Coordinates of C-alpha atoms and ligand atoms in Angstrom, one line a residue:
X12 CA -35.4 82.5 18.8
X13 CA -35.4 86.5 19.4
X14 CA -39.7 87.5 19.2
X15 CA -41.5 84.8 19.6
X16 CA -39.5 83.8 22.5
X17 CA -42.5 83.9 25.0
X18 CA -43.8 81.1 23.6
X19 CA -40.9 79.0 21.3
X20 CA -40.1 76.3 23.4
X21 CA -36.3 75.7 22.7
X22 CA -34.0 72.2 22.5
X23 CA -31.2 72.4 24.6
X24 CA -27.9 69.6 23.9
X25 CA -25.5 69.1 27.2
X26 CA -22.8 66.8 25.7
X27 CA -20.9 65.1 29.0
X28 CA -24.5 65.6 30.9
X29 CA -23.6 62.7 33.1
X30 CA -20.3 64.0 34.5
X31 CA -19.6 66.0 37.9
X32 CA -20.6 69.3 36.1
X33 CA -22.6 68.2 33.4
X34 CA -24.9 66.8 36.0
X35 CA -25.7 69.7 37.6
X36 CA -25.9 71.6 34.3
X37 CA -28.8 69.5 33.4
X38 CA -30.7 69.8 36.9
X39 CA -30.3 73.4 36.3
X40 CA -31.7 73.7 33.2
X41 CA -34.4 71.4 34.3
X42 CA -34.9 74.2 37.5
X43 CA -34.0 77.6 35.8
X44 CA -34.8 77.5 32.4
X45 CA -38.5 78.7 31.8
X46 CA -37.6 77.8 27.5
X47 CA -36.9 74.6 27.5
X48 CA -39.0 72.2 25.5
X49 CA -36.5 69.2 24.8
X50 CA -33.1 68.6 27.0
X51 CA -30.6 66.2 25.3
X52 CA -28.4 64.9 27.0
X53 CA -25.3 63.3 25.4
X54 CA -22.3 61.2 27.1
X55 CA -20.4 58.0 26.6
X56 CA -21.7 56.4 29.9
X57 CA -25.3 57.5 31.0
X58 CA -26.4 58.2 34.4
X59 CA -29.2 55.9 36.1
X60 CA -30.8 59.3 37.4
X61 CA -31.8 61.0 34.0
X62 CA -34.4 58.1 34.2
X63 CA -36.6 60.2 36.8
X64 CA -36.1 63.5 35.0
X65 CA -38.0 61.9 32.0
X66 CA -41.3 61.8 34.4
X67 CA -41.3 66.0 34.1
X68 CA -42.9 68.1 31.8
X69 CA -39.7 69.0 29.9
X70 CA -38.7 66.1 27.6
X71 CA -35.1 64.7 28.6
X72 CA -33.4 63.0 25.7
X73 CA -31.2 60.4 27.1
X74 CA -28.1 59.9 24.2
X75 CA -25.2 57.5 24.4
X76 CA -22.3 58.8 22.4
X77 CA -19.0 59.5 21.9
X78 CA -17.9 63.0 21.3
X79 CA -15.2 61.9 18.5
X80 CA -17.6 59.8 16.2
X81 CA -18.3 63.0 14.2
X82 CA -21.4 61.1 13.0
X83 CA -22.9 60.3 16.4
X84 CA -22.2 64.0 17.6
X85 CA -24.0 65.4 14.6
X86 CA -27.2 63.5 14.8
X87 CA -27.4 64.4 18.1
X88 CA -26.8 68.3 17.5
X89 CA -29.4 68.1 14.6
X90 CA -32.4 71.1 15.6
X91 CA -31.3 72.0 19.2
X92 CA -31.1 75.3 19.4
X93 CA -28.2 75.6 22.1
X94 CA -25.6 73.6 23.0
X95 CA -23.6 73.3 25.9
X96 CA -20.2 71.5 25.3
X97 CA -19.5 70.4 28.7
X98 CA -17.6 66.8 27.7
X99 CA -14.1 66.1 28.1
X100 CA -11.5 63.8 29.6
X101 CA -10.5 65.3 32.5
X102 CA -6.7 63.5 33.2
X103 CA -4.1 65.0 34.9
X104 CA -2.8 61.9 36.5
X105 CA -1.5 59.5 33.2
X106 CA -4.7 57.5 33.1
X107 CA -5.5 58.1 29.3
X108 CA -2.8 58.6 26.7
X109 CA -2.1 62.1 25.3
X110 CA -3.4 61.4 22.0
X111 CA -6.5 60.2 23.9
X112 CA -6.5 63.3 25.6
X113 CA -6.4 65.4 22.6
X114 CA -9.0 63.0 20.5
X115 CA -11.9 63.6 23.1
X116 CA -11.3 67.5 24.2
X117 CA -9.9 68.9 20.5
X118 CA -11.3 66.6 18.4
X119 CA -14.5 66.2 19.9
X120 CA -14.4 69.9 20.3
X121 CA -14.2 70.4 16.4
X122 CA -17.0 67.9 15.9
X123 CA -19.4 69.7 17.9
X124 CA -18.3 73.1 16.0
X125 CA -18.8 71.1 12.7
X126 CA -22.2 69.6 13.7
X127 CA -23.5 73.3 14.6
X128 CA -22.1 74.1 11.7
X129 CA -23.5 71.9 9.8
X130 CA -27.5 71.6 11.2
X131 CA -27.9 75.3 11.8
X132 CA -27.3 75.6 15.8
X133 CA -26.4 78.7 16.5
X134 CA -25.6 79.5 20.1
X135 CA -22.7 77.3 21.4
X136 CA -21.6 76.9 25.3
X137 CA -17.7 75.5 25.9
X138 CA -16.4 74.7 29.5
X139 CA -12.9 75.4 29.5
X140 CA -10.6 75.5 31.9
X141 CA -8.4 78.1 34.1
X142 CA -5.6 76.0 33.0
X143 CA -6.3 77.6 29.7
X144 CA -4.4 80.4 31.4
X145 CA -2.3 78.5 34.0
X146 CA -0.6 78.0 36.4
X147 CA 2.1 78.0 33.8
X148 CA 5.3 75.9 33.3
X149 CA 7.1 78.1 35.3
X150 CA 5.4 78.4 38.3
X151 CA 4.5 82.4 37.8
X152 CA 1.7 83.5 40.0
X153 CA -1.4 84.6 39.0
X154 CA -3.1 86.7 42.0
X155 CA -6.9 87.7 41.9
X156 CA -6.4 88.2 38.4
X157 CA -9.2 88.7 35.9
X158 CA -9.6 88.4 31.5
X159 CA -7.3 90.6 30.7
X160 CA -4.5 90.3 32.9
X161 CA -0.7 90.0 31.5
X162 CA 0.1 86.1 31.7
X163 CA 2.5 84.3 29.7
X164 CA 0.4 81.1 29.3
X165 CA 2.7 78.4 28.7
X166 CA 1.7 74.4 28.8
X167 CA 3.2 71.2 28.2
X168 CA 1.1 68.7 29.9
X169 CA -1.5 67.0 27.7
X170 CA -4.6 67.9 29.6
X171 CA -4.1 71.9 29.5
X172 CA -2.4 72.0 26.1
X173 CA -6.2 69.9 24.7
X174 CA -8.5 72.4 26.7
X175 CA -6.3 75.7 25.2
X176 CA -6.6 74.1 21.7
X177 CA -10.3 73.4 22.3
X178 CA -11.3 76.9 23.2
X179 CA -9.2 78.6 20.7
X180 CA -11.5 76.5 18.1
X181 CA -14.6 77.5 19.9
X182 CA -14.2 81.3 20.0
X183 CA -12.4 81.1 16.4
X184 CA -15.9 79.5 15.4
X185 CA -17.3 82.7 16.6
X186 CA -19.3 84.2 13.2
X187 CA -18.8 81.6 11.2
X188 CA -22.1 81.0 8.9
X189 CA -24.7 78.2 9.7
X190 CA -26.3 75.7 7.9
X191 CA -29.6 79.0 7.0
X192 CA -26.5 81.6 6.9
X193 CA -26.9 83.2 10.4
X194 CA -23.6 83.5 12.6
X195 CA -22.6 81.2 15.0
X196 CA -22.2 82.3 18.4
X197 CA -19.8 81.3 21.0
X198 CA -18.3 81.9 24.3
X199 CA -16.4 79.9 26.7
X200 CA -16.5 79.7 30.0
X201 CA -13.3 79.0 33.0
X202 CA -14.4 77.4 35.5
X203 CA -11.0 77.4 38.2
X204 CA -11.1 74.2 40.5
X205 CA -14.6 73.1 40.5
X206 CA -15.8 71.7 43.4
X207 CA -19.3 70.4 45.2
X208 CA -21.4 67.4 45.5
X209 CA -20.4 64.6 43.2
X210 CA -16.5 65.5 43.2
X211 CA -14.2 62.7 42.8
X212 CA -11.0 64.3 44.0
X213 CA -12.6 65.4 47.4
X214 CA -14.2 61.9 47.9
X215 CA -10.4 60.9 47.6
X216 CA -9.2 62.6 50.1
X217 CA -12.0 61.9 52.5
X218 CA -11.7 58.5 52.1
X219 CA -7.5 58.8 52.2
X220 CA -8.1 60.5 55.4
X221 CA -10.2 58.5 56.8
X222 CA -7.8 55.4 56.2
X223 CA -5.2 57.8 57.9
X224 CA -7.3 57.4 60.9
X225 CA -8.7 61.1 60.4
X226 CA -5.9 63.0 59.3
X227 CA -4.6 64.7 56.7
X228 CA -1.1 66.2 56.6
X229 CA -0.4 69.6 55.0
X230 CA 2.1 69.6 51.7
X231 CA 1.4 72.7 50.3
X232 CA 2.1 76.2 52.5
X233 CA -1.0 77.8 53.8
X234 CA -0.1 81.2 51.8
X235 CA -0.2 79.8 48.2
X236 CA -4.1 80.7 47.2
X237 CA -5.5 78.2 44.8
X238 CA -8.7 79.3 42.8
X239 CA -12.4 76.9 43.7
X240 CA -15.5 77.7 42.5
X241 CA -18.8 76.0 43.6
X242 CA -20.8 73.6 40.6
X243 CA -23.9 74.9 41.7
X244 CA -22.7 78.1 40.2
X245 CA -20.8 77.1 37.2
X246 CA -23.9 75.5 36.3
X247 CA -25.8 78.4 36.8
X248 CA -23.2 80.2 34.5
X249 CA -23.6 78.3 31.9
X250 CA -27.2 78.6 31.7
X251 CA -27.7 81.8 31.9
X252 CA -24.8 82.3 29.0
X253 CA -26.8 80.2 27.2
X254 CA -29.6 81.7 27.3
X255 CA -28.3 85.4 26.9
X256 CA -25.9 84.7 24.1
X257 CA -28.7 85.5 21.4
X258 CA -30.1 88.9 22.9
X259 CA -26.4 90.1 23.8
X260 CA -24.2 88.2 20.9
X261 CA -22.5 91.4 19.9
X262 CA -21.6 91.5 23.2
X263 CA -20.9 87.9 24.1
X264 CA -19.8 86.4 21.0
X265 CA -16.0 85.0 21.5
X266 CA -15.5 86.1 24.5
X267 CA -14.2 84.0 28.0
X268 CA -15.4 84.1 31.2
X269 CA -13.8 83.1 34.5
X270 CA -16.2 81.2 36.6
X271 CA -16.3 82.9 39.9
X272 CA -18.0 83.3 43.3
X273 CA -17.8 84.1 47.0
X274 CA -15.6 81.0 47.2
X275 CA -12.8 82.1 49.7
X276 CA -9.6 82.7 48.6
X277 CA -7.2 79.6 50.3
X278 CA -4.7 77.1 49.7
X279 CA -6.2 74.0 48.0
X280 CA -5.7 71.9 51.5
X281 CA -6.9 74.4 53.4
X282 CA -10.0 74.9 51.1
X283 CA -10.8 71.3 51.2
X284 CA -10.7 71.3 55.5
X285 CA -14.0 73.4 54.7
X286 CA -15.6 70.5 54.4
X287 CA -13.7 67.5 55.6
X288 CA -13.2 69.4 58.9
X289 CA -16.6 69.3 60.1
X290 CA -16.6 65.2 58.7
X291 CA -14.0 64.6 61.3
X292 CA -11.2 65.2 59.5
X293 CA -8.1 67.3 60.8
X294 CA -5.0 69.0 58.7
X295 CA -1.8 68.1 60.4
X296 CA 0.2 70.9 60.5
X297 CA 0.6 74.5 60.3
X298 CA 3.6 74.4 57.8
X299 CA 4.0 71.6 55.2
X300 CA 5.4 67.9 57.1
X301 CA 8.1 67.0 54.4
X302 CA 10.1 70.0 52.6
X303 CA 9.6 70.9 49.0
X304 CA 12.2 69.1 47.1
X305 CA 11.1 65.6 49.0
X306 CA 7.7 66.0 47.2
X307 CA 9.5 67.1 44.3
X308 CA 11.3 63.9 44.5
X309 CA 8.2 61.7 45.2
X310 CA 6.2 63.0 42.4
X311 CA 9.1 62.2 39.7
X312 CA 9.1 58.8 41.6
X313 CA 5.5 58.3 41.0
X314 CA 6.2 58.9 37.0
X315 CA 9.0 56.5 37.1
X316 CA 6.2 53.7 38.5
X317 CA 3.8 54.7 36.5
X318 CA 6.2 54.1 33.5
X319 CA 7.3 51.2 34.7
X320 CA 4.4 49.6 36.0
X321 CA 2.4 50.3 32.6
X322 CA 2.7 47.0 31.2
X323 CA 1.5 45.4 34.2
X324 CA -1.4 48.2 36.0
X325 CA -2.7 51.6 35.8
X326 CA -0.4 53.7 38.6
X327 CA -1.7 57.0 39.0
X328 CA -1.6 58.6 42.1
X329 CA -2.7 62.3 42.6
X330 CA 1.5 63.3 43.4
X331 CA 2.9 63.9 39.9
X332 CA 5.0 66.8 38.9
X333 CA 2.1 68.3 37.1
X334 CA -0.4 68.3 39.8
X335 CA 2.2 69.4 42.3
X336 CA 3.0 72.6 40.3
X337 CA -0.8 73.0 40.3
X338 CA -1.5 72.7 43.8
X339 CA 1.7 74.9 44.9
X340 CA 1.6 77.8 42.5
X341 CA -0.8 80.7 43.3
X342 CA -3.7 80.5 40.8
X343 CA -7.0 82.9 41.9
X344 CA -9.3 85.0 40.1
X345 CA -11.0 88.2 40.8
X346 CA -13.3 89.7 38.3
X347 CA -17.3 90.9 37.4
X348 CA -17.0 90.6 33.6
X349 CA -19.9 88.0 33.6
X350 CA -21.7 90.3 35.7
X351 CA -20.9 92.9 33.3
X352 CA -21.8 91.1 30.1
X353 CA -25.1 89.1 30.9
X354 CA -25.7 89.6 34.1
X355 CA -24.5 86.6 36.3
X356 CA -24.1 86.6 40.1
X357 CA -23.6 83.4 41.8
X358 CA -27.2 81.8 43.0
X359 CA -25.7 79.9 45.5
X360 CA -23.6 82.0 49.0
X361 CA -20.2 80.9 50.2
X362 CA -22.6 79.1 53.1
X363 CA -25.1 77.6 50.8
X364 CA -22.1 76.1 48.6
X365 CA -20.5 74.8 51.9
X366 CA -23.3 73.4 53.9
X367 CA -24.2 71.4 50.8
X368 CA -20.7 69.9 50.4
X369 CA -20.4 68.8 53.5
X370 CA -23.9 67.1 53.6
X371 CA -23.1 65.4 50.7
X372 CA -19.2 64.1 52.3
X373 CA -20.8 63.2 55.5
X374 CA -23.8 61.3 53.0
X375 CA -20.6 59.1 51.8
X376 CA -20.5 55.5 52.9
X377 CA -17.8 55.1 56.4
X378 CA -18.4 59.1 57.3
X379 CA -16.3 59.5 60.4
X380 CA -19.1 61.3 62.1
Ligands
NAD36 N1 -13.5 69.5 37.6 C1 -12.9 70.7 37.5 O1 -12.4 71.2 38.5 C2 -13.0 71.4 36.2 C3 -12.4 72.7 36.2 C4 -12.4 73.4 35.0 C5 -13.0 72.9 33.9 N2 -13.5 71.7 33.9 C6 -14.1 71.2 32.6 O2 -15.4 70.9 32.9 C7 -15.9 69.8 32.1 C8 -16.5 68.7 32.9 O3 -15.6 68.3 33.9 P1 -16.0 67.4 35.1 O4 -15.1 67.7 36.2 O5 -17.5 67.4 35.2 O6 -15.5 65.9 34.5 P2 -16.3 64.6 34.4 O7 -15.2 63.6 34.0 O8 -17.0 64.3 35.7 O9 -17.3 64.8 33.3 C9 -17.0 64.7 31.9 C10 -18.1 64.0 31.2 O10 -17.7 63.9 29.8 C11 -18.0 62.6 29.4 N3 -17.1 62.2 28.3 C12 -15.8 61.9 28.4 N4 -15.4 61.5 27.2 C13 -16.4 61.6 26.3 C14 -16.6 61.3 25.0 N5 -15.6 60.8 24.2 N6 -17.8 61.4 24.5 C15 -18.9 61.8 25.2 N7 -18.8 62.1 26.5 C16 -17.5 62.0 27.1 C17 -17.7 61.7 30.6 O11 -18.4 60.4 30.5 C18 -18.2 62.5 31.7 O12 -19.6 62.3 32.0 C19 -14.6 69.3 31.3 O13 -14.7 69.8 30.0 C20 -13.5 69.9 32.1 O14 -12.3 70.1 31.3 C21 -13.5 70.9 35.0
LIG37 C1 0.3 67.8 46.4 C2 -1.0 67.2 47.1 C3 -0.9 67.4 48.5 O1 -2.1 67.2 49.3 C4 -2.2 67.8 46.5 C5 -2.5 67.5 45.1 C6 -3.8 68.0 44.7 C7 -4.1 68.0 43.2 C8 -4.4 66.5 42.8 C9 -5.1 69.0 42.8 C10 -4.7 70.4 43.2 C11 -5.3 71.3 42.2 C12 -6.2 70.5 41.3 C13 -6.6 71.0 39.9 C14 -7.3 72.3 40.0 O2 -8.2 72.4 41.0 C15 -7.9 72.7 38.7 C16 -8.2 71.8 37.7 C17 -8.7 72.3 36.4 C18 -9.7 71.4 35.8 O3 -9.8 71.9 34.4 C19 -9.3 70.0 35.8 C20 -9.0 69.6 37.2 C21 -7.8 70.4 37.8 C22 -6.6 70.2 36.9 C23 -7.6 69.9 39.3 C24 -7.0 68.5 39.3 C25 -6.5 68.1 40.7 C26 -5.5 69.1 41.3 C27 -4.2 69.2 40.5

């Protein structure tokens, strides 16, 4: 890819191209990368919208798969050049089962290794996750730290344990020979809580608040600092790791990234008033309504129903212990080392990333505005 790359028009794979990230991954490619020849983009449910990217000059590759059928996964991997392993089952409520979980994130992530592997891709992108890292199991802090900082990294729940797994495949993969016996390369990127137009979890609340006749009330104090990053910028992350893990593979080659930007650092509620405050939403409260241990309480309630309720219908509220622990344990990042390695600042300002959210809440159907 290194000489000729003036003119070598390259094939790019997305796998989960049709999710909230994935999405913006492919626009971005479409928008930022000057290489591109073919984009394929592979999920288990495809997007109506790829249908007007294939009017462009670039040609999109629309493939339905599943990221556990080994088989599927390698004929679509077979002569891109770099892939971008985006898929996965994001589930921190109970929807899917555990072994679910595992099956799409670990296994799926080992087919994708295999299928490179196997065809002779070389350059391979992995969204992982902060939770990677934490927060942990016991509730430690982790405050503006970076790569390398000291964290004992300790999981039980299905979702983190899969994406720790996952990326421990990917950068092992790191070196390993090709189908034509060049190294792979590999790198995996953290994005902390994603967030921007198309994100399910702040269409939730809007629309909880807005059934809570415009309010919201606070559950989590003001001074625990949860970590967001705009998607606009995680895309652009990933696409400019892609396209720099060949000229700096040395370099980049099993390594991990935080996703970062000029997101400001704030509690998750807080955060999310950025945009739902100027929708017509309000935050009850300067201190959280119900104490601690009643929340505690509720969110082991919420896994009795759901236990209970299983044979009958899906319960799965966002209050579990798991997501609690999340949302009220200090998890932020504060570090240049994608700067450092190939070069990345965000393309998108802390206004840029705002305005856009909120246009796209107050686009939603029933806006309170
Ligand atoms: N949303 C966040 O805050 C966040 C934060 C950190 C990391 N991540 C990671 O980013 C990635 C994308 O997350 P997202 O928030 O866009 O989730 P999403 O659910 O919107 O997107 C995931 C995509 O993967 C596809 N997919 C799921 N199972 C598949 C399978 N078996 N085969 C093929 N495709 C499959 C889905 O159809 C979906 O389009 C995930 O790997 C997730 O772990 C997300
Ligand atoms: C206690 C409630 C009071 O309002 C708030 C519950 C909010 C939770 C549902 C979310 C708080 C933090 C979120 C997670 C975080 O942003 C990072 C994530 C990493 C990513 O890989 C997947 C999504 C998530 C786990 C995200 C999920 C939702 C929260 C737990």
């Amino acid at each position: 890819m290194a000489d000729s790359a003036q003119a070598q028009k390259l094939v790019y794979l997305v796998t989960g191209g049709c999710g909230f990230l994935g999405e913006h991954v492919v626009r971005m490619l479409l928008q930022r990368e000057p290489r591109l020849g073919e984009l394929r983009v592979f999920d288990l449910h495809l997007g109506p919208w790829l249908e007007e990217l294939k009017t462009g000059s670039v040609r999109v590759t629309a493939i339905q798969g599943d990221v556990t059928q080994a088989h599927e996964v390698a004929a679509a991997v077979a002569g891109a050049h770099v892939v971008i392993h985006t898929a996965g089952l994001v589930d921190v409520f109970g929807r899917a089962s555990p072994k679910t979980i595992h099956e799409v994130n670990v296994q799926g992530t080992q087919n994708v290794i295999e299928a490179c592997v196997q065809t002779g891709t070389r350059f391979l992108v992995y969204t992982s996750s902060m939770e990677v890292v934490g927060p942990n199991t016991k509730g430690h802090p982790f405050y503006r730290g970076n790569e390398d900082t000291p964290y004992e990294a300790v999981h039980r729940h299905p979702y983190p344990c899969s994406k720790a797994l996952a990326e421990w495949l990917v950068l092992e993969a790191n070196g390993r020979k090709v189908c034509g016996g060049l190294p792979l390369v590999t790198c995996a990127l953290r994005p902390t809580g994603i967030y921007g137009e198309g994100h399910q979890i702040m269409r939730d609340f809007y629309r909880q608040g807005l059934r809570l006749g415009g309010r919201l009330f606070r559950a989590i104090p003001a001074s625990v600092e949860h970590g967001r990053v705009y998607v606009g910028n995680v895309a652009w992350m990933h696409v400019l790791a892609a396209r720099e893990l060949e000229r700096r593979a040395a370099l980049m080659g099993g390594q991990v990234y935080f996703c970062y930007d000029g997101s400001p650092y704030k509690s998750y509620e807080d955060f999310n008033m950025e945009f739902l405050g100027p929708c017509g939403l309000r935050l009850v409260g300067a201190r959280p309504l119900v104490p601690y241990w009643l929340l505690v309480f509720l969110a082991a309630l919420n896994v009795l129903l759901q236990w209970l309720l299983r044979p009958l219908l899906l319960y799965a509220p966002l209050l579990n212990p798991y997501t609690l622990a999340v949302a009220n344990t200090t998890f932020t990042v504060s570090t240049d080392k994608a700067q450092r390695h190939f070069g990345y600042e965000p393309m998108f300002s802390w206004e840029d990333s705002r305005t856009r959210t909120i246009l796209w809440v107050q686009a939603m159907e029933g806006s309170a505005q």
